[in-house]
Amino acid sequence: MQKIRNIAVIAHVDHGKTTIVDGLLEQSGTYGTHEHHDERAMDSNAIEKERGITILSKNTAIRYKDYKINIIDTPGHADFGGEVERVLKMVDGVLVLVDAYEGVMPQTKFVVKKMLALGKKPIVVINKIDKPSADPERVVDEMFDLFADMGATDEQQDFPVIYAAARDGIAKLNMEDPDGNFECIFETILKHVPEPEGDRDNHTQAQVFTLDYDNYVGKIGISRIFNGIINKGDNVMLAKADGALVKGRITKLIGFHGLNRMEIEQAEAGDIVAFAGLETVDVGDTICDPSNPVPLDPMHIEEPTLTVVFSVNDSPLAGQEGKHVTSNKIKDRLESEMQTNVAMKLEVVGEGKFKVSGRGELQITVLAENMRREGYEFGVSRPEVIVKDIEGVKCEPFEHLVIDVPEELSGSVIERLGKRKAEMKSMLPMGQGFQRIEFEIPARALIGFRGQFLTDTKGEGVMNHSFLEFRPYSGGVDSRSYGALVSMENGETLSFSLFGIQDRGVLFIGPQTKVYEGMIIGEHSRSNDLAVNPIKGKAQSNVRSSGADEAIKLIPPRGMSLERALEWIEDDELLEITPLNIRIRKKYLTESERKRHSRGSK
Ligand SMILES: Nc1nc2c(ncn2[C@@H]2O[C@H](COP(=O)(O)OP(=O)(O)OP(=O)(O)O)[C@@H](O)[C@H]2O)c(=O)[nH]1
Ligand SMILES: [Mg+2]
């Protein structure tokens, strides 16, 4: 048998998971001497790189002494929490990272809870000890309390601790020790992570935890082999979650080493490998021995909590900027997304309308962003939470919200959240004039809150939330407090007219921008919508004004990113997303149509 250790790296967002994996690759000598690699190399796709976050969990393998260590880097953002749970089933130990200043955050709780429940052996890494505000001993205490609160076994509670500055490649077992390298991490893994159970002489059982797609070989399943061996060319039985057994053949077997994947001939119990050849493969399926197919426990897949409707773009500017604009194209693209993204669901709800459900706004934004980069053009509606019936009671998702705010602002933030039905759970001083306040709040009330919160705290506040549970529906919550500035004309904006409008609120666009009737060009400073004319030129006069034009000073518009716009819109509004622009519009473009429909709804 090969000597193998399988670990996952889990933590709250940004606590340094991908950075530490980088260091483990580097310091184990897995990167060849001439191999070029980027910082945080595991964040390999374009959106991950740009945003500096991990979206998909990814695995790699390193060699340390005569061991192979399979490492799975997981996403820390709450929207991708479902992945973490599946990944945890594939490993025997975990590195739980926690920021030496921020301490236990919502997603730390979420992942620790899952990890403990699955009986995994944790190694706690207190990361970013180089931060001037770091307080490692406090954070160790917080982790100890968290484990105790979440019902850790004695063995789990007795976790080893490593102090690290992952970015600088530094680690040590005691704060007092001089800075060392990652050797202590490797050694702790070998010592504390159990060796994989199972045997290569048993009947084959491998479970798929992630899917990938390749244009040449088709669907790829990444799986952990729990028993037996898999050879390239093997005939196997695929046991599906619904109990069906499907025959198939492994046409390609792929092994991992550092950032590379290579074809291999054979793999055995304990290892993590990818394979191609089974087109119907899904997450949770078991590859079995056809002579004795015994499926492994199915995997729990998190239910979606949020939906939006993707639709064919029907704005007056439709079809001018995108390559793929038809209902069929959009449908095909969404369907192919569902092939590999098990956390999302798709439903056709009408002519050119598709309901897409997922775990949160970020997950949906990432899909929309990928599509616009691929040349798609489409509309997206306001996110809605999924309300469901649990034993006759109407329930909605609730979230655990943690905010860090300057003390003098905490009053106003608490008041604002109170209006949104948040229940305050605790308040703690964090040092440097900051307070940490925890709430439980309906997910519905969080839609649109981030923008408001950043404005209220002048960008100084930090907020984090993660899914808690479904609870009885909490009744109506406040929506956006400001109306929209809506264009009443088609054409191109002029500085002169924008200048006249900018006192009415905050503009989202600048001059020489294409607009149409019903397009939203800004936020009104009052609660009602206001129709404005952004294309009106200056009245012609015979007298030459001396430099009047130069006197026009426009306030820079508020850039509306996809997320910001998605959070901002109301039920009667839509986003128009194209490869070149993100526009905000009214569903009904003319004022008379809007009047008619608002009357109808009352
Ligand atoms: N000061 C300091 N910064 C660090 C350290 N380790 C990581 N960082 C920084 O923290 C940021 C987040 O690091 P990542 O490795 O992307 O964090 P992550 O946990 O993978 O984040 P997600 O995958 O999005 O959940 C980056 O800017 C890193 O450079 C450290 O030891 N000290
Ligand atoms: Mg990461």
XYZ file of C-alpha atoms and ligand atoms in Angstrom:
635
model
C 0.000 0.000 0.000
C 1.050 3.552 -0.693
C 1.557 5.798 2.302
C -1.206 8.361 1.979
C -2.730 11.164 4.034
C -5.879 12.986 2.938
C -6.671 16.418 4.299
C -9.017 19.306 3.578
C -8.261 22.916 4.389
C -11.299 24.676 5.826
C -11.912 28.144 7.257
C -13.891 31.326 7.044
C -13.417 33.356 3.861
C -9.969 34.968 3.475
C -8.380 33.344 6.488
C -5.610 32.031 4.228
C -6.533 28.537 3.002
C -5.298 28.916 -0.560
C -2.190 30.709 0.662
C -1.253 27.876 3.006
C -1.802 25.311 0.237
C 0.581 27.365 -1.889
C 3.137 27.134 0.884
C 2.638 23.393 1.273
C 3.198 22.918 -2.464
C 6.243 25.153 -2.390
C 7.928 23.855 0.740
C 7.384 20.195 -0.048
C 9.361 20.807 -3.237
C 6.371 19.745 -5.333
C 6.799 22.627 -7.721
C 9.649 21.858 -10.070
C 12.529 24.312 -9.836
C 11.678 25.861 -13.169
C 7.936 25.631 -12.853
C 6.299 29.001 -13.056
C 3.283 29.520 -10.843
C 1.173 32.442 -9.675
C 0.518 33.461 -6.138
C -2.356 31.417 -4.688
C -2.004 29.121 -7.660
C -4.940 26.915 -6.711
C -7.335 29.786 -7.393
C -6.988 28.992 -11.050
C -10.032 30.371 -12.823
C -10.338 33.967 -13.978
C -12.991 35.111 -11.527
C -11.164 33.481 -8.618
C -7.990 35.315 -9.542
C -9.687 38.661 -9.976
C -11.643 38.528 -6.779
C -9.031 36.715 -4.747
C -11.528 34.161 -3.512
C -11.902 30.452 -3.995
C -15.145 29.415 -5.693
C -14.598 25.741 -6.420
C -12.837 23.317 -4.151
C -9.788 21.829 -5.813
C -7.447 19.072 -4.950
C -3.736 18.671 -5.283
C -1.192 16.146 -4.117
C 2.228 16.657 -2.664
C 5.068 14.372 -1.674
C 6.607 14.689 1.726
C 9.238 12.131 2.673
C 7.732 8.879 1.436
C 4.155 10.032 1.888
C 1.662 11.286 -0.616
C -0.522 13.980 0.918
C -3.745 14.733 -0.942
C -4.936 18.228 -0.079
C -8.329 19.703 -0.928
C -8.588 23.478 -0.802
C -12.162 24.562 -0.083
C -14.022 27.844 -0.575
C -14.608 29.931 2.532
C -17.519 31.981 1.274
C -20.834 30.930 2.780
C -22.512 30.548 -0.628
C -20.218 27.637 -1.393
C -20.537 25.968 2.003
C -22.251 22.908 0.538
C -19.025 21.914 -1.206
C -17.172 21.885 2.057
C -19.452 19.295 3.534
C -18.967 16.950 0.602
C -15.226 17.445 0.613
C -15.051 16.622 4.310
C -16.367 13.139 3.620
C -13.416 12.499 1.350
C -10.643 13.190 3.854
C -9.417 11.786 7.139
C -8.155 14.983 8.719
C -8.502 18.736 8.347
C -6.509 21.892 8.763
C -8.889 24.418 10.311
C -7.472 27.877 9.752
C -8.481 30.872 11.765
C -7.284 34.447 11.470
C -5.203 35.431 14.509
C -7.048 38.731 14.774
C -10.546 38.085 13.408
C -10.946 34.877 15.334
C -14.012 32.691 15.032
C -16.314 33.949 12.254
C -19.654 32.615 10.953
C -18.133 30.291 8.411
C -15.590 29.042 10.962
C -18.537 27.875 13.013
C -20.243 26.338 10.018
C -17.240 24.305 8.870
C -16.176 23.291 12.384
C -19.663 22.016 13.109
C -19.710 19.891 9.946
C -16.208 18.628 10.528
C -16.917 17.591 14.122
C -20.180 15.920 13.172
C -18.355 13.822 10.563
C -15.859 12.720 13.228
C -12.803 14.235 11.538
C -9.508 14.871 13.307
C -8.714 18.589 13.259
C -5.418 20.433 13.331
C -6.007 24.081 14.216
C -3.835 26.636 12.437
C -3.831 30.138 13.876
C -2.874 32.064 10.744
C -1.685 35.621 10.092
C 0.227 35.900 13.371
C 2.284 38.591 11.654
C -0.651 41.033 11.782
C 0.103 43.811 14.259
C -3.347 43.387 15.809
C -3.015 39.593 16.077
C -4.021 38.048 19.376
C -3.255 34.345 18.894
C -3.903 33.227 22.477
C -7.379 34.785 22.505
C -8.149 33.040 19.229
C -6.954 29.666 20.545
C -9.350 30.131 23.472
C -12.164 31.017 21.093
C -11.510 27.855 19.101
C -11.407 25.775 22.260
C -14.771 27.193 23.358
C -16.232 26.711 19.908
C -15.233 23.044 19.836
C -16.705 22.520 23.302
C -19.950 24.299 22.359
C -20.314 22.196 19.263
C -19.950 18.922 21.091
C -16.427 17.872 20.085
C -15.341 14.480 21.396
C -12.438 14.442 23.872
C -10.165 13.353 21.089
C -11.295 16.198 18.806
C -11.111 18.729 21.635
C -7.484 17.793 22.197
C -6.450 19.368 18.886
C -2.870 20.261 18.003
C -2.276 23.972 17.367
C 0.087 25.490 14.813
C 0.837 29.213 14.660
C 1.481 30.456 11.153
C 2.070 33.357 8.856
C 1.175 31.372 5.769
C 1.943 34.204 3.392
C 5.524 34.322 4.596
C 5.920 30.548 4.768
C 6.325 30.668 8.545
C 4.966 28.191 11.087
C 5.712 27.058 14.632
C 4.210 24.966 17.405
C 4.498 27.585 20.163
C 4.223 31.336 19.943
C 7.469 31.662 21.954
C 9.454 29.545 19.496
C 11.553 31.216 16.828
C 9.883 31.328 13.396
C 10.185 28.037 11.571
C 9.076 26.735 8.202
C 6.197 24.414 7.300
C 8.040 21.302 8.404
C 6.036 21.329 11.629
C 2.830 21.367 9.571
C 3.914 18.363 7.504
C 4.992 16.473 10.606
C 1.766 17.271 12.433
C -0.221 15.986 9.449
C 1.704 12.705 9.395
C 1.325 12.294 13.132
C -2.297 13.358 13.689
C -4.194 12.612 10.505
C -5.287 8.966 10.503
C -4.108 6.761 7.702
C -6.936 6.014 5.217
C -9.093 3.037 6.076
C -10.096 0.468 3.483
C -8.089 -2.054 1.556
C -6.926 -2.538 -2.008
C -7.917 -6.184 -1.812
C -11.594 -5.416 -1.170
C -14.198 -4.892 -3.874
C -13.892 -1.477 -5.464
C -15.780 1.461 -3.965
C -15.012 5.070 -4.918
C -17.252 8.050 -4.329
C -17.447 11.148 -6.502
C -17.316 14.502 -4.721
C -16.686 16.971 -7.554
C -17.413 17.105 -11.251
C -15.428 18.656 -13.994
C -15.897 18.890 -17.724
C -13.466 18.597 -20.566
C -14.388 19.173 -24.208
C -12.364 16.156 -25.317
C -13.165 13.521 -22.729
C -16.531 14.814 -21.434
C -17.625 14.623 -17.856
C -14.938 13.988 -15.278
C -15.605 12.718 -11.778
C -13.150 13.406 -9.001
C -13.383 10.741 -6.384
C -11.897 9.145 -3.348
C -11.210 5.446 -3.574
C -12.335 3.862 -0.327
C -11.711 0.232 -1.290
C -10.120 -1.815 -4.032
C -8.251 -0.617 -7.104
C -9.268 1.142 -10.295
C -7.451 0.518 -13.575
C -7.722 2.472 -16.747
C -10.099 0.511 -19.005
C -11.947 -1.184 -16.135
C -15.581 -2.053 -16.585
C -17.392 -0.698 -13.562
C -20.847 -0.240 -12.141
C -22.003 3.240 -11.246
C -24.407 3.296 -8.288
C -26.607 6.387 -8.451
C -28.225 8.173 -5.531
C -31.672 6.894 -6.550
C -30.509 3.299 -6.379
C -30.058 2.763 -10.117
C -27.033 0.809 -11.325
C -25.438 1.908 -14.578
C -22.707 -0.043 -16.390
C -19.739 1.861 -17.712
C -16.062 1.868 -18.519
C -13.241 4.006 -17.171
C -11.690 5.394 -20.337
C -9.222 7.657 -18.601
C -7.731 7.699 -15.152
C -6.117 10.909 -13.983
C -3.764 11.473 -11.070
C -2.789 14.717 -9.357
C 0.623 16.105 -8.569
C 1.041 19.752 -7.654
C -0.725 21.821 -10.273
C -0.518 19.040 -12.836
C -2.864 16.291 -13.820
C -1.500 13.274 -15.601
C -2.858 10.077 -17.000
C -2.216 7.050 -14.843
C -2.863 3.341 -15.289
C -3.957 2.396 -11.798
C -4.959 3.823 -8.428
C -5.787 2.165 -5.146
C -7.736 2.484 -1.912
C -6.969 5.643 0.030
C -6.169 7.810 -2.969
C -7.988 10.663 -4.694
C -8.188 10.481 -8.499
C -10.238 11.665 -11.441
C -11.721 9.567 -14.203
C -13.578 9.971 -17.469
C -15.871 7.687 -19.416
C -19.068 7.735 -17.372
C -21.296 10.372 -18.916
C -24.106 10.020 -16.396
C -21.873 10.464 -13.368
C -23.095 12.752 -10.589
C -21.797 13.996 -7.294
C -22.349 11.332 -4.627
C -22.331 8.378 -7.060
C -20.297 5.316 -6.147
C -18.080 3.489 -8.637
C -18.380 -0.166 -7.737
C -17.154 -3.552 -8.724
C -19.744 -4.986 -11.184
C -19.431 -8.381 -9.482
C -20.373 -6.959 -6.104
C -21.798 -3.426 -6.298
C -22.144 -1.953 -2.799
C -22.915 1.795 -2.864
C -21.549 4.133 -0.207
C -23.871 6.403 1.798
C -25.367 9.046 -0.463
C -24.211 12.610 0.034
C -26.253 15.322 1.515
C -26.585 18.167 -0.966
C -27.521 21.511 0.489
C -30.815 22.905 -0.661
C -30.851 26.243 -2.442
C -32.091 29.237 -0.467
C -32.314 31.910 -3.157
C -33.745 32.158 -6.668
C -33.542 34.604 -9.532
C -35.136 34.505 -12.956
C -32.845 34.635 -15.979
C -34.683 35.859 -19.061
C -34.153 36.736 -22.681
C -33.108 40.350 -22.939
C -36.006 42.392 -24.313
C -34.693 45.886 -23.737
C -34.610 48.339 -26.663
C -30.849 47.717 -26.859
C -31.220 43.922 -26.973
C -29.045 41.958 -29.351
C -26.499 44.707 -29.926
C -23.756 43.647 -27.551
C -24.029 39.910 -26.979
C -23.140 36.934 -29.143
C -25.624 34.503 -27.565
C -28.998 36.090 -27.001
C -31.738 33.563 -27.755
C -33.819 31.600 -25.310
C -32.328 28.327 -26.577
C -28.771 29.509 -26.113
C -29.455 30.679 -22.589
C -31.228 27.458 -21.749
C -28.354 25.315 -23.066
C -25.833 27.294 -21.091
C -27.814 27.071 -17.867
C -28.374 23.365 -18.361
C -24.693 22.737 -18.860
C -24.007 24.646 -15.649
C -26.311 22.327 -13.757
C -24.313 19.358 -15.080
C -21.355 20.143 -12.893
C -22.783 22.500 -10.290
C -24.882 20.386 -7.982
C -25.644 23.242 -5.609
C -27.799 24.948 -8.244
C -31.186 24.095 -9.697
C -32.912 25.121 -12.913
C -36.577 25.316 -13.811
C -38.153 26.656 -16.991
C -40.927 28.986 -15.878
C -42.210 30.468 -19.093
C -41.321 31.681 -22.543
C -37.633 32.570 -22.333
C -37.683 32.588 -18.515
C -35.577 30.346 -16.318
C -35.638 30.141 -12.578
C -32.143 29.543 -11.215
C -31.793 28.620 -7.546
C -28.641 28.626 -5.506
C -27.156 29.220 -2.104
C -26.724 32.942 -2.289
C -26.170 36.047 -4.299
C -22.486 35.435 -4.879
C -23.097 32.024 -6.388
C -25.633 33.510 -8.785
C -23.434 36.505 -9.566
C -20.538 34.233 -10.462
C -22.693 32.325 -12.932
C -23.988 35.558 -14.478
C -20.472 36.977 -14.679
C -19.150 33.847 -16.378
C -21.984 33.975 -18.885
C -21.440 37.579 -19.827
C -17.763 36.876 -20.395
C -18.711 34.036 -22.700
C -20.749 36.474 -24.785
C -24.237 35.945 -23.378
C -26.794 38.662 -22.997
C -29.795 38.278 -20.680
C -31.981 39.754 -17.992
C -31.894 38.883 -14.282
C -34.629 39.582 -11.750
C -34.379 40.526 -8.101
C -33.223 37.625 -5.876
C -35.966 36.059 -3.826
C -35.538 33.697 -0.921
C -37.073 30.273 -1.146
C -40.034 29.896 1.136
C -41.039 26.351 1.970
C -43.624 24.463 3.873
C -42.297 22.494 6.842
C -44.997 20.451 8.544
C -47.682 22.899 7.571
C -45.699 25.974 8.610
C -44.510 28.535 6.072
C -40.740 28.820 6.626
C -37.931 30.929 5.223
C -34.123 30.786 5.492
C -32.463 32.612 8.379
C -28.861 33.689 8.500
C -26.282 34.171 11.201
C -24.877 37.683 10.733
C -21.712 39.051 12.301
C -20.712 42.670 11.894
C -17.659 44.568 13.055
C -18.312 48.307 13.321
C -16.722 51.364 14.918
C -18.328 51.780 18.355
C -19.866 55.166 17.613
C -21.799 53.686 14.681
C -23.106 50.586 16.408
C -26.306 52.305 17.584
C -27.409 53.309 14.123
C -26.539 49.933 12.629
C -28.468 48.078 15.335
C -31.456 50.307 14.705
C -31.270 49.735 10.963
C -31.076 45.979 11.446
C -33.915 46.052 13.958
C -36.155 47.416 11.239
C -35.117 44.447 9.137
C -36.230 42.007 11.826
C -32.743 41.094 13.001
C -32.439 39.758 16.515
C -29.270 40.779 18.342
C -27.473 37.863 19.994
C -24.287 39.330 21.400
C -22.048 42.367 21.417
C -18.327 42.305 22.210
C -15.550 44.890 22.125
C -12.896 43.945 19.552
C -10.224 46.528 20.409
C -9.233 49.570 18.353
C -12.654 51.103 18.907
C -14.510 48.312 17.100
C -17.428 46.250 18.281
C -18.507 42.832 17.090
C -22.255 42.339 17.051
C -23.994 39.091 16.187
C -27.535 38.757 14.878
C -29.987 36.239 13.556
C -31.883 37.615 10.623
C -34.193 36.449 7.825
C -32.123 35.981 4.649
C -34.754 38.082 2.895
C -33.879 41.090 5.000
C -30.211 40.836 4.060
C -30.876 41.324 0.372
C -29.887 44.888 -0.313
C -28.447 45.426 3.139
C -24.773 45.357 2.248
C -24.841 48.530 0.178
C -26.723 50.355 2.906
C -24.357 49.049 5.569
C -21.273 50.181 3.682
C -22.791 53.632 3.266
C -23.825 53.826 6.925
C -20.367 52.815 8.141
C -18.498 54.805 5.482
C -16.964 51.600 4.228
C -15.409 50.775 7.601
C -17.865 48.103 8.641
C -17.281 44.445 7.901
C -20.154 42.030 7.581
C -20.315 38.273 7.242
C -23.207 35.897 7.219
C -23.949 32.251 6.703
C -27.010 30.072 6.494
C -28.494 29.048 9.827
C -31.735 27.153 9.197
C -35.288 27.422 7.899
C -37.580 29.101 10.436
C -41.181 30.267 10.420
C -41.802 33.159 8.058
C -41.232 36.463 9.803
C -43.609 38.735 7.897
C -42.812 41.731 5.730
C -39.485 43.513 5.894
C -38.434 46.942 4.718
C -37.359 47.266 1.152
C -35.130 49.884 -0.451
C -35.792 53.280 1.055
C -35.023 55.283 -2.077
C -36.792 55.427 -5.417
C -35.218 55.299 -8.846
C -34.361 58.002 -11.342
C -35.877 56.639 -14.541
C -35.108 57.871 -18.024
C -38.137 59.022 -19.987
C -36.312 59.099 -23.328
C -34.256 56.977 -25.703
C -30.934 58.382 -26.735
C -27.513 59.311 -25.411
C -26.969 61.165 -22.151
C -25.618 64.702 -22.162
C -23.590 66.413 -19.436
C -25.915 69.362 -19.519
C -28.996 67.356 -18.653
C -27.236 65.073 -16.147
C -26.067 68.222 -14.393
C -29.668 69.215 -13.943
C -30.587 65.779 -12.573
C -27.699 65.100 -10.229
C -29.197 67.160 -7.408
C -32.100 64.757 -7.317
C -30.068 61.805 -6.079
C -27.052 59.690 -7.050
C -26.349 58.973 -10.720
C -25.201 55.525 -11.906
C -24.063 56.663 -15.354
C -22.076 59.447 -16.920
C -22.435 61.436 -20.161
C -22.427 59.848 -23.642
C -24.120 56.727 -22.340
C -26.919 55.023 -24.250
C -30.200 55.066 -22.383
C -33.782 54.151 -23.122
C -37.169 54.927 -21.750
C -37.611 52.946 -18.549
C -33.885 52.530 -17.889
C -32.788 53.486 -14.399
C -29.966 55.967 -14.359
C -29.687 56.664 -10.642
C -31.099 56.529 -7.154
C -33.611 59.197 -6.198
C -33.022 60.976 -2.887
C -36.682 60.367 -2.008
C -38.700 57.221 -1.745
C -40.681 57.595 -4.975
C -39.497 57.004 -8.534
C -38.861 60.055 -10.661
C -38.962 60.199 -14.455
C -36.134 62.348 -15.801
C -34.807 63.375 -19.171
C -31.048 62.753 -19.370
C -30.680 63.515 -23.091
C -32.114 66.973 -23.309
C -29.676 69.433 -24.893
C -29.253 73.046 -23.992
C -31.749 75.330 -25.667
C -30.147 76.960 -28.727
C -29.526 80.611 -28.360
C -27.952 83.165 -30.629
C -25.798 84.618 -27.948
C -22.588 82.682 -27.564
C -22.197 81.761 -23.945
C -18.655 82.288 -22.814
C -17.397 78.924 -21.570
C -20.662 77.962 -19.900
C -20.084 74.349 -20.902
C -16.843 74.095 -19.009
C -18.708 75.182 -15.916
C -20.653 71.926 -15.901
C -19.193 69.827 -13.095
C -20.562 66.332 -12.842
C -20.196 64.299 -9.690
C -18.584 60.953 -10.670
C -21.347 58.342 -11.028
C -21.705 55.492 -8.558
C -20.400 52.432 -10.391
C -22.894 49.611 -10.058
C -21.136 46.253 -10.091
C -23.177 43.173 -10.819
C -23.548 42.336 -7.114
C -24.367 45.837 -6.118
C -26.973 46.169 -8.837
C -28.480 42.781 -8.001
C -28.864 43.789 -4.370
C -30.246 47.170 -5.290
C -33.141 46.267 -7.588
C -36.752 45.829 -6.504
C -39.419 43.427 -7.725
C -40.525 45.706 -10.556
C -36.968 46.098 -11.845
C -34.489 43.990 -13.816
C -30.824 43.861 -14.642
C -29.869 43.837 -18.277
C -26.570 42.025 -18.489
C -24.456 42.033 -21.647
C -20.753 41.430 -22.268
C -20.251 45.204 -22.310
C -22.754 46.660 -19.860
C -24.829 46.090 -16.781
C -27.932 48.235 -17.005
C -30.744 48.577 -14.523
C -34.268 48.980 -15.846
C -37.911 48.931 -14.959
C -39.682 45.747 -16.006
C -42.314 47.918 -17.664
C -40.599 50.551 -19.686
C -43.218 53.258 -20.142
C -44.712 55.236 -17.342
C -48.251 54.443 -18.450
C -47.560 50.687 -18.390
C -46.049 50.994 -14.949
C -49.055 52.892 -13.669
C -51.415 50.322 -15.110
C -49.537 47.407 -13.540
C -49.065 48.981 -10.143
C -52.792 49.699 -10.010
C -53.504 46.135 -11.038
C -51.361 44.775 -8.219
C -53.087 46.737 -5.506
N -0.902 39.276 6.858
C -1.124 38.057 6.368
N -1.928 37.916 5.307
C -2.139 36.662 4.838
C -1.558 35.528 5.430
N -1.984 34.434 4.762
C -2.797 34.876 3.789
N -2.895 36.215 3.819
C -3.651 37.074 2.916
O -5.037 36.885 3.126
C -5.744 37.038 1.902
C -6.642 35.850 1.673
O -5.864 34.714 1.445
P -6.425 33.423 0.721
O -5.368 32.384 0.813
O -6.977 33.733 -0.617
O -7.654 33.070 1.687
P -8.688 31.892 1.519
O -8.968 31.380 2.880
O -8.213 30.902 0.514
O -9.957 32.679 0.970
P -11.261 32.029 0.269
O -10.814 30.899 -0.552
O -11.878 33.118 -0.535
O -12.145 31.607 1.382
C -4.701 37.215 0.821
O -4.602 38.586 0.545
C -3.436 36.684 1.457
O -2.275 37.296 0.941
C -0.680 35.736 6.541
O -0.127 34.805 7.110
N -0.523 37.020 6.962
Mg -9.091 30.215 -1.097
